[in-house]
Amino acid sequence: MPKTKSLIRFGAHIVILSASLFGTLLSSIATAAERPDFTGAWTTYRGNPGAAGGPSRFMGAELKLTPQAEKARQDFISITEGTNHGAGNSCVGGGMPGSMLGSGGYPMEIIQRPEQVFVIYEAHTEIRRFYIDDEAEDPDSFFPERNGYSTAHWEGDRLIVETTRLKTQVDSRYPHSNQASIREEYYIDEPLADGTRVLAADLIMTDPLWLEEPLVTTKRWQALSDYHVLTYECSEPIWLDEMEALYEEAGLEMVQE
Amino acid sequence: MKTFIKFTAVIATTLLFSVSLYAHHSAAQFDFGNNVLVEGKVMEVRFANPHLRLILEVTDDARGTRDIEFEGHSRNNMRRQGLMPDMFIEGDTVTIRIAPMRNGEDGGYVTALRIPSGEEIGRVSGAD
């Protein structure tokens, strides 16, 4: 009899476990089905006026900078204002959050895989990678970069992206220290009247050293169809000028174009 | 060529109000509210990113003959405006529309190319 009881108990456990596994499976299938595919080319949103977000709203001055940041910002302005000096002019990309908030005029392309989302901003071919769930590693094991290191996870139909390992940037429209962190929440928003897909991202940048208040904004893009996102070769002319000078100095003819 | 111009006109319209939001440096020196025509001989042209570089030999009563350097959109956006390198052959005379320098000096930002038919290619409203 005790043997029978044990068998019944074991059987019950199996049923409960199977039901639980089946439930988890169903739930993960349902969750995966909820996840939108952001793949494609996107440009600046032109739906409701003022809803596009991005640099039209923030020109640096609207950021609540700490005195330390304000001093650094003013120093930079004092040596570059009215000149051709600028990161972009030196073929350096904007870095986060400028790369994301400024995208659209130059289109943005997204390639989505289950474990990783690639975002390619045409301007300066800035590439961001969102490492999803287990694909992400410890951000502190990577070098700081202008676009930082981004980990991501899904919450229903929204992709949550956390970016850290940023470099201190005074040359950005959105100046920040290397202690800044950025949270983005990507989702498919209401389509335009003609059915064009709209992608939105709520962004919050916090920075204990340089921002008195977080930068909070929403950026929107609309889908581009039949569209070529181009490569963005920028530094080649610098090398060509260098080559030309070397050839000239040597009295040789440069044949490379 | 016509198809390309038509295609790029559509794209240019799409991008018209957005490209100006991504300036690689301050464009305050250019007066985009005051577009003027300039005719000159192409001395050098470089379709490049982040900006077009165009040098024209220009002659006028006020300052005589000299080479003037103009800036323009990135080559990516020049293409989207329908402006391609074969429209600026060295030695050819071209007419461009520019946003002149606010301080009155030579130079400016290329906003369009006027072709012999009088049609203008490009509708640049701000620096990219």
Short mmCIF file of C-alpha atoms in Angstrom, two decimals:
data_model
loop_
_atom_site.label_atom_id
_atom_site.label_comp_id
_atom_site.label_asym_id
_atom_site.label_seq_id
_atom_site.Cartn_x
_atom_site.Cartn_y
_atom_site.Cartn_z
CA MET A 1 0.00 0.00 0.00
CA PRO A 2 2.75 2.53 0.89
CA LYS A 3 4.31 1.63 -2.45
CA THR A 4 1.07 2.49 -4.26
CA LYS A 5 0.87 5.80 -2.38
CA SER A 6 4.39 6.69 -3.44
CA LEU A 7 3.57 5.86 -7.03
CA ILE A 8 0.47 8.05 -6.91
CA ARG A 9 2.48 10.89 -5.34
CA PHE A 10 5.22 10.48 -7.99
CA GLY A 11 2.61 10.47 -10.75
CA ALA A 12 1.01 13.62 -9.35
CA HIS A 13 4.39 15.34 -9.33
CA ILE A 14 4.95 14.36 -12.94
CA VAL A 15 1.55 15.74 -13.94
CA ILE A 16 2.16 19.00 -12.07
CA LEU A 17 5.67 19.34 -13.53
CA SER A 18 4.44 18.60 -17.06
CA ALA A 19 1.60 21.08 -16.71
CA SER A 20 4.02 23.66 -15.40
CA LEU A 21 6.48 23.04 -18.25
CA PHE A 22 3.66 23.13 -20.80
CA GLY A 23 2.40 26.38 -19.29
CA THR A 24 5.87 27.91 -19.43
CA LEU A 25 6.24 26.76 -23.03
CA LEU A 26 2.87 28.23 -24.00
CA SER A 27 3.67 31.43 -22.19
CA SER A 28 7.06 31.78 -23.90
CA ILE A 29 5.47 31.08 -27.31
CA ALA A 30 2.86 33.73 -26.55
CA THR A 31 5.52 36.18 -25.36
CA ALA A 32 7.67 35.56 -28.42
CA ALA A 33 4.62 36.10 -30.61
CA GLU A 34 4.05 39.47 -28.92
CA ARG A 35 7.54 40.64 -29.80
CA PRO A 36 7.46 43.01 -32.75
CA ASP A 37 10.08 42.89 -35.49
CA PHE A 38 11.80 46.26 -35.73
CA THR A 39 13.85 45.17 -38.76
CA GLY A 40 13.94 47.72 -41.55
CA ALA A 41 14.91 51.27 -42.43
CA TRP A 42 13.47 54.16 -40.46
CA THR A 43 13.42 57.92 -40.96
CA THR A 44 12.24 60.91 -39.01
CA TYR A 45 8.59 60.74 -37.96
CA ARG A 46 6.38 63.23 -39.72
CA GLY A 47 3.04 62.52 -38.08
CA ASN A 48 1.80 64.74 -35.28
CA PRO A 49 3.84 67.95 -35.21
CA GLY A 50 6.28 68.01 -32.34
CA ALA A 51 6.03 64.28 -31.69
CA ALA A 52 9.21 63.28 -33.50
CA GLY A 53 11.48 64.18 -30.58
CA GLY A 54 15.24 64.41 -30.98
CA PRO A 55 17.43 67.43 -31.56
CA SER A 56 14.63 69.79 -32.53
CA ARG A 57 13.67 69.82 -28.86
CA PHE A 58 17.05 69.75 -27.16
CA MET A 59 19.80 72.10 -28.23
CA GLY A 60 22.00 71.45 -25.23
CA ALA A 61 20.78 74.54 -23.45
CA GLU A 62 17.64 72.79 -22.25
CA LEU A 63 19.62 70.19 -20.36
CA LYS A 64 19.89 70.82 -16.65
CA LEU A 65 23.66 70.61 -16.32
CA THR A 66 25.58 70.67 -13.06
CA PRO A 67 28.07 73.55 -12.62
CA GLN A 68 30.93 71.12 -13.39
CA ALA A 69 29.28 70.13 -16.67
CA GLU A 70 28.35 73.71 -17.54
CA LYS A 71 31.98 74.78 -17.16
CA ALA A 72 33.18 71.93 -19.38
CA ARG A 73 30.49 72.74 -21.94
CA GLN A 74 31.32 76.45 -22.02
CA ASP A 75 35.04 75.72 -22.40
CA PHE A 76 34.26 73.55 -25.41
CA ILE A 77 31.97 76.15 -26.95
CA SER A 78 34.57 78.86 -26.45
CA ILE A 79 37.10 77.03 -28.61
CA THR A 80 34.76 75.74 -31.33
CA GLU A 81 31.89 78.19 -31.78
CA GLY A 82 31.82 79.75 -35.22
CA THR A 83 34.49 77.39 -36.52
CA ASN A 84 34.42 74.24 -38.62
CA HIS A 85 35.72 72.23 -35.70
CA GLY A 86 33.40 69.49 -34.56
CA ALA A 87 33.38 65.76 -34.03
CA GLY A 88 31.30 65.12 -37.15
CA ASN A 89 33.58 67.25 -39.27
CA SER A 90 36.45 65.06 -38.08
CA CYS A 91 34.48 61.95 -39.13
CA VAL A 92 33.64 61.01 -35.55
CA GLY A 93 30.12 59.80 -34.83
CA GLY A 94 27.82 61.46 -32.34
CA GLY A 95 27.77 58.74 -29.69
CA MET A 96 24.84 58.11 -27.39
CA PRO A 97 22.38 59.62 -26.98
CA GLY A 98 23.14 61.85 -29.99
CA SER A 99 23.44 58.96 -32.43
CA MET A 100 19.95 57.75 -31.55
CA LEU A 101 18.20 61.09 -31.06
CA GLY A 102 19.78 62.59 -34.18
CA SER A 103 18.99 59.66 -36.44
CA GLY A 104 16.28 59.89 -39.04
CA GLY A 105 17.57 62.70 -41.23
CA TYR A 106 20.19 60.17 -42.10
CA PRO A 107 18.16 56.98 -41.90
CA MET A 108 18.52 54.31 -39.27
CA GLU A 109 18.47 50.61 -40.10
CA ILE A 110 17.59 47.86 -37.65
CA ILE A 111 18.43 44.20 -38.09
CA GLN A 112 16.81 42.02 -35.46
CA ARG A 113 17.88 38.58 -34.34
CA PRO A 114 16.46 36.78 -31.31
CA GLU A 115 19.66 37.26 -29.34
CA GLN A 116 20.84 40.59 -30.70
CA VAL A 117 19.50 43.73 -32.32
CA PHE A 118 21.80 45.74 -34.58
CA VAL A 119 21.13 49.42 -35.08
CA ILE A 120 22.99 51.12 -37.90
CA TYR A 121 22.83 54.88 -38.07
CA GLU A 122 23.81 55.91 -41.59
CA ALA A 123 25.64 59.05 -40.47
CA HIS A 124 29.20 57.97 -39.74
CA THR A 125 27.99 54.34 -39.94
CA GLU A 126 27.59 54.25 -36.20
CA ILE A 127 26.62 50.74 -35.13
CA ARG A 128 25.03 49.79 -31.85
CA ARG A 129 24.42 46.25 -30.72
CA PHE A 130 21.76 45.41 -28.17
CA TYR A 131 22.80 42.14 -26.54
CA ILE A 132 19.62 40.42 -25.40
CA ASP A 133 19.33 38.39 -22.18
CA ASP A 134 22.12 35.78 -21.94
CA GLU A 135 23.89 37.21 -24.97
CA ALA A 136 24.93 40.16 -22.83
CA GLU A 137 28.14 40.06 -20.83
CA ASP A 138 29.38 42.16 -17.96
CA PRO A 139 29.51 45.72 -19.34
CA ASP A 140 32.45 46.51 -17.07
CA SER A 141 34.59 44.05 -19.00
CA PHE A 142 34.41 46.25 -22.11
CA PHE A 143 36.17 49.48 -23.00
CA PRO A 144 34.12 52.66 -22.66
CA GLU A 145 32.92 53.95 -26.04
CA ARG A 146 30.93 56.87 -27.37
CA ASN A 147 27.96 54.56 -27.87
CA GLY A 148 28.62 52.57 -24.71
CA TYR A 149 27.67 48.94 -24.16
CA SER A 150 23.99 47.99 -24.41
CA THR A 151 22.21 45.08 -22.77
CA ALA A 152 18.55 44.39 -23.50
CA HIS A 153 15.52 42.34 -22.54
CA TRP A 154 11.91 42.09 -23.61
CA GLU A 155 9.01 43.16 -21.44
CA GLY A 156 6.00 41.99 -23.43
CA ASP A 157 6.13 43.82 -26.76
CA ARG A 158 8.72 46.34 -25.60
CA LEU A 159 12.47 46.04 -25.88
CA ILE A 160 14.23 47.57 -22.90
CA VAL A 161 17.81 48.65 -23.56
CA GLU A 162 20.25 49.73 -20.87
CA THR A 163 23.42 51.48 -21.98
CA THR A 164 26.46 52.11 -19.80
CA ARG A 165 30.26 52.29 -20.36
CA LEU A 166 29.88 55.67 -22.03
CA LYS A 167 32.76 58.09 -22.42
CA THR A 168 32.67 61.60 -21.07
CA GLN A 169 31.48 63.72 -24.00
CA VAL A 170 31.53 67.47 -24.07
CA ASP A 171 31.36 67.56 -27.88
CA SER A 172 27.81 66.22 -27.92
CA ARG A 173 24.53 68.05 -28.20
CA TYR A 174 23.74 66.04 -25.06
CA PRO A 175 26.88 66.40 -22.93
CA HIS A 176 27.41 63.78 -20.24
CA SER A 177 30.08 62.25 -18.04
CA ASN A 178 31.33 58.67 -18.11
CA GLN A 179 28.95 57.96 -15.22
CA ALA A 180 25.89 58.46 -17.42
CA SER A 181 23.51 55.62 -18.10
CA ILE A 182 20.72 55.51 -20.64
CA ARG A 183 17.51 53.51 -20.62
CA GLU A 184 15.58 53.16 -23.88
CA GLU A 185 12.24 51.46 -24.32
CA TYR A 186 11.46 50.57 -27.94
CA TYR A 187 7.93 49.79 -29.14
CA ILE A 188 5.71 50.00 -32.20
CA ASP A 189 3.52 53.08 -31.88
CA GLU A 190 0.29 54.10 -33.59
CA PRO A 191 0.74 54.00 -37.38
CA LEU A 192 0.38 57.06 -39.59
CA ALA A 193 -2.98 57.67 -41.27
CA ASP A 194 -1.76 55.86 -44.40
CA GLY A 195 -0.75 52.80 -42.38
CA THR A 196 2.99 53.53 -42.30
CA ARG A 197 4.59 51.82 -39.30
CA VAL A 198 5.89 54.01 -36.51
CA LEU A 199 8.67 53.06 -34.13
CA ALA A 200 9.06 54.90 -30.84
CA ALA A 201 11.60 54.88 -28.05
CA ASP A 202 11.27 56.47 -24.64
CA LEU A 203 14.68 57.58 -23.45
CA ILE A 204 15.94 58.49 -20.02
CA MET A 205 19.54 59.52 -19.48
CA THR A 206 20.73 59.91 -15.90
CA ASP A 207 24.12 61.19 -14.88
CA PRO A 208 25.03 61.78 -11.24
CA LEU A 209 27.97 64.01 -12.19
CA TRP A 210 26.74 66.14 -15.07
CA LEU A 211 22.94 66.24 -15.01
CA GLU A 212 20.88 67.96 -12.34
CA GLU A 213 17.82 66.26 -13.80
CA PRO A 214 17.54 63.27 -16.11
CA LEU A 215 17.11 63.87 -19.82
CA VAL A 216 13.69 62.43 -20.62
CA THR A 217 12.33 62.33 -24.15
CA THR A 218 10.51 60.20 -26.69
CA LYS A 219 11.88 59.74 -30.18
CA ARG A 220 9.77 58.52 -33.09
CA TRP A 221 10.62 57.25 -36.56
CA GLN A 222 8.49 56.14 -39.48
CA ALA A 223 9.25 53.20 -41.74
CA LEU A 224 10.91 53.67 -45.11
CA SER A 225 10.07 51.21 -47.86
CA ASP A 226 12.14 50.45 -50.97
CA TYR A 227 14.97 52.44 -49.52
CA HIS A 228 18.74 52.15 -49.55
CA VAL A 229 20.61 52.97 -46.40
CA LEU A 230 24.02 53.98 -47.70
CA THR A 231 27.52 53.43 -46.46
CA TYR A 232 29.17 56.54 -45.08
CA GLU A 233 32.83 56.75 -46.08
CA CYS A 234 34.27 59.75 -44.34
CA SER A 235 37.94 59.48 -43.49
CA GLU A 236 39.26 58.45 -46.92
CA PRO A 237 39.84 62.05 -48.10
CA ILE A 238 42.14 62.61 -45.13
CA TRP A 239 44.26 59.63 -46.22
CA LEU A 240 44.16 60.71 -49.86
CA ASP A 241 45.47 64.14 -48.93
CA GLU A 242 48.24 62.50 -46.93
CA MET A 243 49.11 60.22 -49.84
CA GLU A 244 49.09 63.10 -52.29
CA ALA A 245 51.54 65.03 -50.14
CA LEU A 246 53.86 62.01 -49.93
CA TYR A 247 53.79 61.48 -53.70
CA GLU A 248 54.38 65.16 -54.32
CA GLU A 249 57.32 65.23 -51.95
CA ALA A 250 58.81 62.20 -53.69
CA GLY A 251 58.22 63.71 -57.15
CA LEU A 252 56.03 60.76 -58.11
CA GLU A 253 52.67 60.62 -59.80
CA MET A 254 49.76 59.48 -57.67
CA VAL A 255 47.40 57.27 -59.64
CA GLN A 256 44.92 56.43 -56.90
CA GLU A 257 41.64 58.32 -56.98
CA MET B 1 19.03 60.65 -65.78
CA LYS B 2 15.47 61.99 -65.67
CA THR B 3 14.29 58.99 -63.68
CA PHE B 4 17.14 59.45 -61.24
CA ILE B 5 16.31 63.14 -60.81
CA LYS B 6 12.64 62.29 -60.24
CA PHE B 7 13.56 59.53 -57.76
CA THR B 8 15.94 61.74 -55.86
CA ALA B 9 13.43 64.59 -55.83
CA VAL B 10 11.03 62.34 -53.92
CA ILE B 11 13.72 61.27 -51.49
CA ALA B 12 14.95 64.84 -51.14
CA THR B 13 11.45 65.97 -50.26
CA THR B 14 11.27 63.22 -47.67
CA LEU B 15 14.52 64.34 -46.12
CA LEU B 16 14.13 68.06 -46.63
CA PHE B 17 13.21 68.98 -43.10
CA SER B 18 15.29 66.39 -41.35
CA VAL B 19 18.80 66.60 -42.75
CA SER B 20 19.28 70.05 -41.36
CA LEU B 21 18.96 68.58 -37.88
CA TYR B 22 22.23 66.70 -38.19
CA ALA B 23 24.86 69.38 -38.62
CA HIS B 24 28.47 68.27 -38.39
CA HIS B 25 29.49 71.68 -37.14
CA SER B 26 27.86 74.99 -36.49
CA ALA B 27 26.30 76.31 -39.71
CA ALA B 28 25.60 79.72 -38.23
CA GLN B 29 27.98 81.35 -40.72
CA PHE B 30 25.65 80.53 -43.63
CA ASP B 31 22.57 82.63 -44.34
CA PHE B 32 19.98 80.09 -45.46
CA GLY B 33 17.32 82.77 -45.73
CA ASN B 34 19.21 84.52 -48.51
CA ASN B 35 19.91 82.16 -51.39
CA VAL B 36 21.89 83.69 -54.27
CA LEU B 37 23.15 82.43 -57.64
CA VAL B 38 26.85 82.13 -58.40
CA GLU B 39 28.38 81.23 -61.76
CA GLY B 40 31.91 79.97 -62.06
CA LYS B 41 34.35 77.51 -63.59
CA VAL B 42 34.79 74.26 -61.69
CA MET B 43 38.40 74.15 -60.46
CA GLU B 44 38.06 71.30 -57.97
CA VAL B 45 35.28 69.17 -56.60
CA ARG B 46 35.27 66.55 -53.91
CA PHE B 47 32.10 64.63 -53.22
CA ALA B 48 32.85 63.42 -49.74
CA ASN B 49 31.46 62.90 -46.29
CA PRO B 50 30.87 64.80 -44.14
CA HIS B 51 30.72 67.61 -46.72
CA LEU B 52 31.02 68.50 -50.38
CA ARG B 53 33.98 70.71 -51.25
CA LEU B 54 33.64 72.74 -54.42
CA ILE B 55 36.07 75.35 -55.70
CA LEU B 56 34.86 77.65 -58.48
CA GLU B 57 36.76 80.34 -60.33
CA VAL B 58 34.42 83.29 -60.08
CA THR B 59 34.63 86.71 -61.69
CA ASP B 60 32.61 89.75 -60.70
CA ASP B 61 32.98 93.52 -60.84
CA ALA B 62 33.39 93.94 -57.12
CA ARG B 63 36.28 91.57 -56.49
CA GLY B 64 37.60 90.50 -59.87
CA THR B 65 38.59 86.89 -60.61
CA ARG B 66 39.44 84.49 -57.80
CA ASP B 67 38.89 80.93 -56.61
CA ILE B 68 36.11 80.52 -54.08
CA GLU B 69 35.57 77.46 -51.93
CA PHE B 70 32.02 76.32 -51.22
CA GLU B 71 30.71 73.71 -48.83
CA GLY B 72 27.73 71.44 -49.34
CA HIS B 73 25.89 68.43 -48.03
CA SER B 74 27.55 65.09 -47.42
CA ARG B 75 27.90 63.05 -50.58
CA ASN B 76 25.14 60.73 -49.31
CA ASN B 77 22.72 63.60 -49.07
CA MET B 78 24.00 65.26 -52.26
CA ARG B 79 23.01 62.07 -54.04
CA ARG B 80 19.61 62.14 -52.38
CA GLN B 81 19.22 65.69 -53.63
CA GLY B 82 19.97 64.47 -57.15
CA LEU B 83 23.39 66.09 -57.25
CA MET B 84 26.15 63.85 -58.62
CA PRO B 85 29.86 64.35 -59.37
CA ASP B 86 29.36 64.22 -63.16
CA MET B 87 27.39 67.46 -62.88
CA PHE B 88 30.54 69.26 -61.72
CA ILE B 89 33.23 68.48 -64.29
CA GLU B 90 36.49 70.37 -63.84
CA GLY B 91 36.75 73.13 -66.43
CA ASP B 92 32.99 73.36 -66.97
CA THR B 93 31.08 76.48 -66.08
CA VAL B 94 28.24 75.87 -63.65
CA THR B 95 25.66 77.95 -61.85
CA ILE B 96 24.96 77.10 -58.26
CA ARG B 97 22.57 78.49 -55.71
CA ILE B 98 24.16 79.08 -52.34
CA ALA B 99 23.40 80.25 -48.85
CA PRO B 100 26.03 83.00 -48.65
CA MET B 101 28.30 83.81 -45.75
CA ARG B 102 26.65 86.09 -43.21
CA ASN B 103 29.81 88.19 -42.93
CA GLY B 104 29.78 88.98 -46.66
CA GLU B 105 32.99 87.10 -47.40
CA ASP B 106 33.37 84.76 -50.37
CA GLY B 107 32.00 81.26 -49.98
CA GLY B 108 28.75 79.71 -48.90
CA TYR B 109 26.74 76.52 -48.71
CA VAL B 110 25.54 74.91 -51.94
CA THR B 111 21.76 74.57 -51.92
CA ALA B 112 21.08 73.72 -55.59
CA LEU B 113 22.56 73.43 -59.07
CA ARG B 114 20.93 75.34 -61.92
CA ILE B 115 21.17 73.37 -65.16
CA PRO B 116 21.04 75.02 -68.63
CA SER B 117 17.28 74.44 -68.96
CA GLY B 118 16.82 76.69 -65.92
CA GLU B 119 15.69 73.80 -63.74
CA GLU B 120 17.27 73.65 -60.30
CA ILE B 121 18.36 70.38 -58.78
CA GLY B 122 18.48 70.29 -55.00
CA ARG B 123 16.35 71.89 -52.33
CA VAL B 124 18.73 72.27 -49.45
CA SER B 125 17.25 74.27 -46.59
CA GLY B 126 19.98 73.85 -44.00
CA ALA B 127 23.37 72.26 -43.37
CA ASP B 128 23.55 68.52 -42.78
#
